[in-house]
XYZ file of C-alpha atoms in Angstrom:
94
model
C -12.306 -6.858 -5.692
C -12.591 -3.014 -5.829
C -11.136 -1.224 -8.884
C -8.763 0.757 -6.627
C -7.570 -2.340 -4.828
C -6.689 -4.033 -8.238
C -4.894 -0.877 -9.309
C -2.962 -0.787 -6.024
C -1.956 -4.437 -6.612
C -0.950 -3.918 -10.192
C 1.058 -0.911 -9.400
C 3.027 -2.351 -6.488
C 3.695 -5.722 -8.375
C 5.182 -3.837 -11.301
C 7.158 -1.542 -8.952
C 8.593 -4.016 -6.624
C 8.009 -7.701 -7.939
C 7.104 -8.616 -4.282
C 7.385 -12.101 -2.916
C 4.229 -11.390 -0.957
C 1.568 -8.732 -1.416
C -1.804 -8.319 0.470
C -3.913 -5.352 -0.119
C -6.971 -4.770 2.262
C -9.816 -2.385 1.457
C -10.584 -0.946 4.837
C -12.949 1.858 3.469
C -16.087 0.452 4.966
C -14.467 0.671 8.414
C -14.081 4.374 7.840
C -17.463 5.423 6.441
C -18.228 8.933 7.634
C -14.823 9.848 8.319
C -12.515 12.216 6.585
C -11.842 11.163 3.023
C -14.948 8.906 3.015
C -17.799 10.870 4.293
C -20.552 9.153 2.356
C -19.164 5.704 2.864
C -19.137 4.780 -0.820
C -15.509 5.542 -1.717
C -12.547 3.204 -2.008
C -10.356 5.540 0.036
C -8.734 3.577 2.976
C -6.254 0.648 2.388
C -3.735 -1.599 4.252
C -0.788 -2.695 2.193
C 1.479 -5.657 3.457
C 4.340 -6.127 1.087
C 7.595 -8.170 1.152
C 10.129 -7.552 -1.566
C 13.950 -7.806 -2.179
C 13.670 -4.108 -3.145
C 13.356 -3.279 0.557
C 16.611 -4.751 1.566
C 18.800 -2.145 3.308
C 16.074 0.461 3.416
C 14.842 2.059 6.529
C 11.255 1.933 7.374
C 10.547 5.512 6.204
C 12.576 4.901 2.915
C 10.176 1.917 2.381
C 7.086 3.806 3.055
C 8.310 6.640 0.842
C 8.973 4.194 -2.107
C 5.507 2.579 -1.722
C 3.819 6.057 -1.546
C 5.933 7.202 -4.596
C 4.954 4.099 -6.600
C 1.231 4.921 -5.668
C 1.468 8.493 -6.658
C -1.422 8.205 -9.124
C -3.706 6.126 -6.939
C -3.314 8.682 -4.049
C -4.203 11.534 -6.595
C -7.163 9.530 -7.597
C -8.647 9.424 -4.101
C -6.736 7.091 -1.696
C -7.152 8.987 1.444
C -5.199 6.840 3.953
C -2.661 3.981 3.339
C -1.275 1.781 6.237
C 2.121 0.312 5.058
C 3.737 -2.820 6.407
C 6.813 -3.268 4.183
C 9.589 -5.694 4.829
C 12.531 -7.560 3.123
C 12.233 -11.303 2.667
C 14.773 -12.183 5.431
C 13.168 -10.075 8.183
C 9.770 -10.217 10.011
C 6.980 -8.099 8.547
C 7.161 -4.377 9.908
C 4.542 -3.450 12.672
């Protein structure tokens, strides 16, 4: 597991106590693109998270909450973050 992926998982677990969390390191798919020009970085991730904390929040509010929780990781090189956040009683967001 990549170091950044582990950091993201730990940070989101502390912040939201998720019922489900999946963090996928998509960096290899973006080698040569902005944020990962040499293909060696841990820069592109997809997060799927289901947590009670997202109840009654809009999609934008959920994304802002995840981005805020990951402020340090973003500052340390996360270039792209796809977020699928939902509450337990609803389908996962697209």
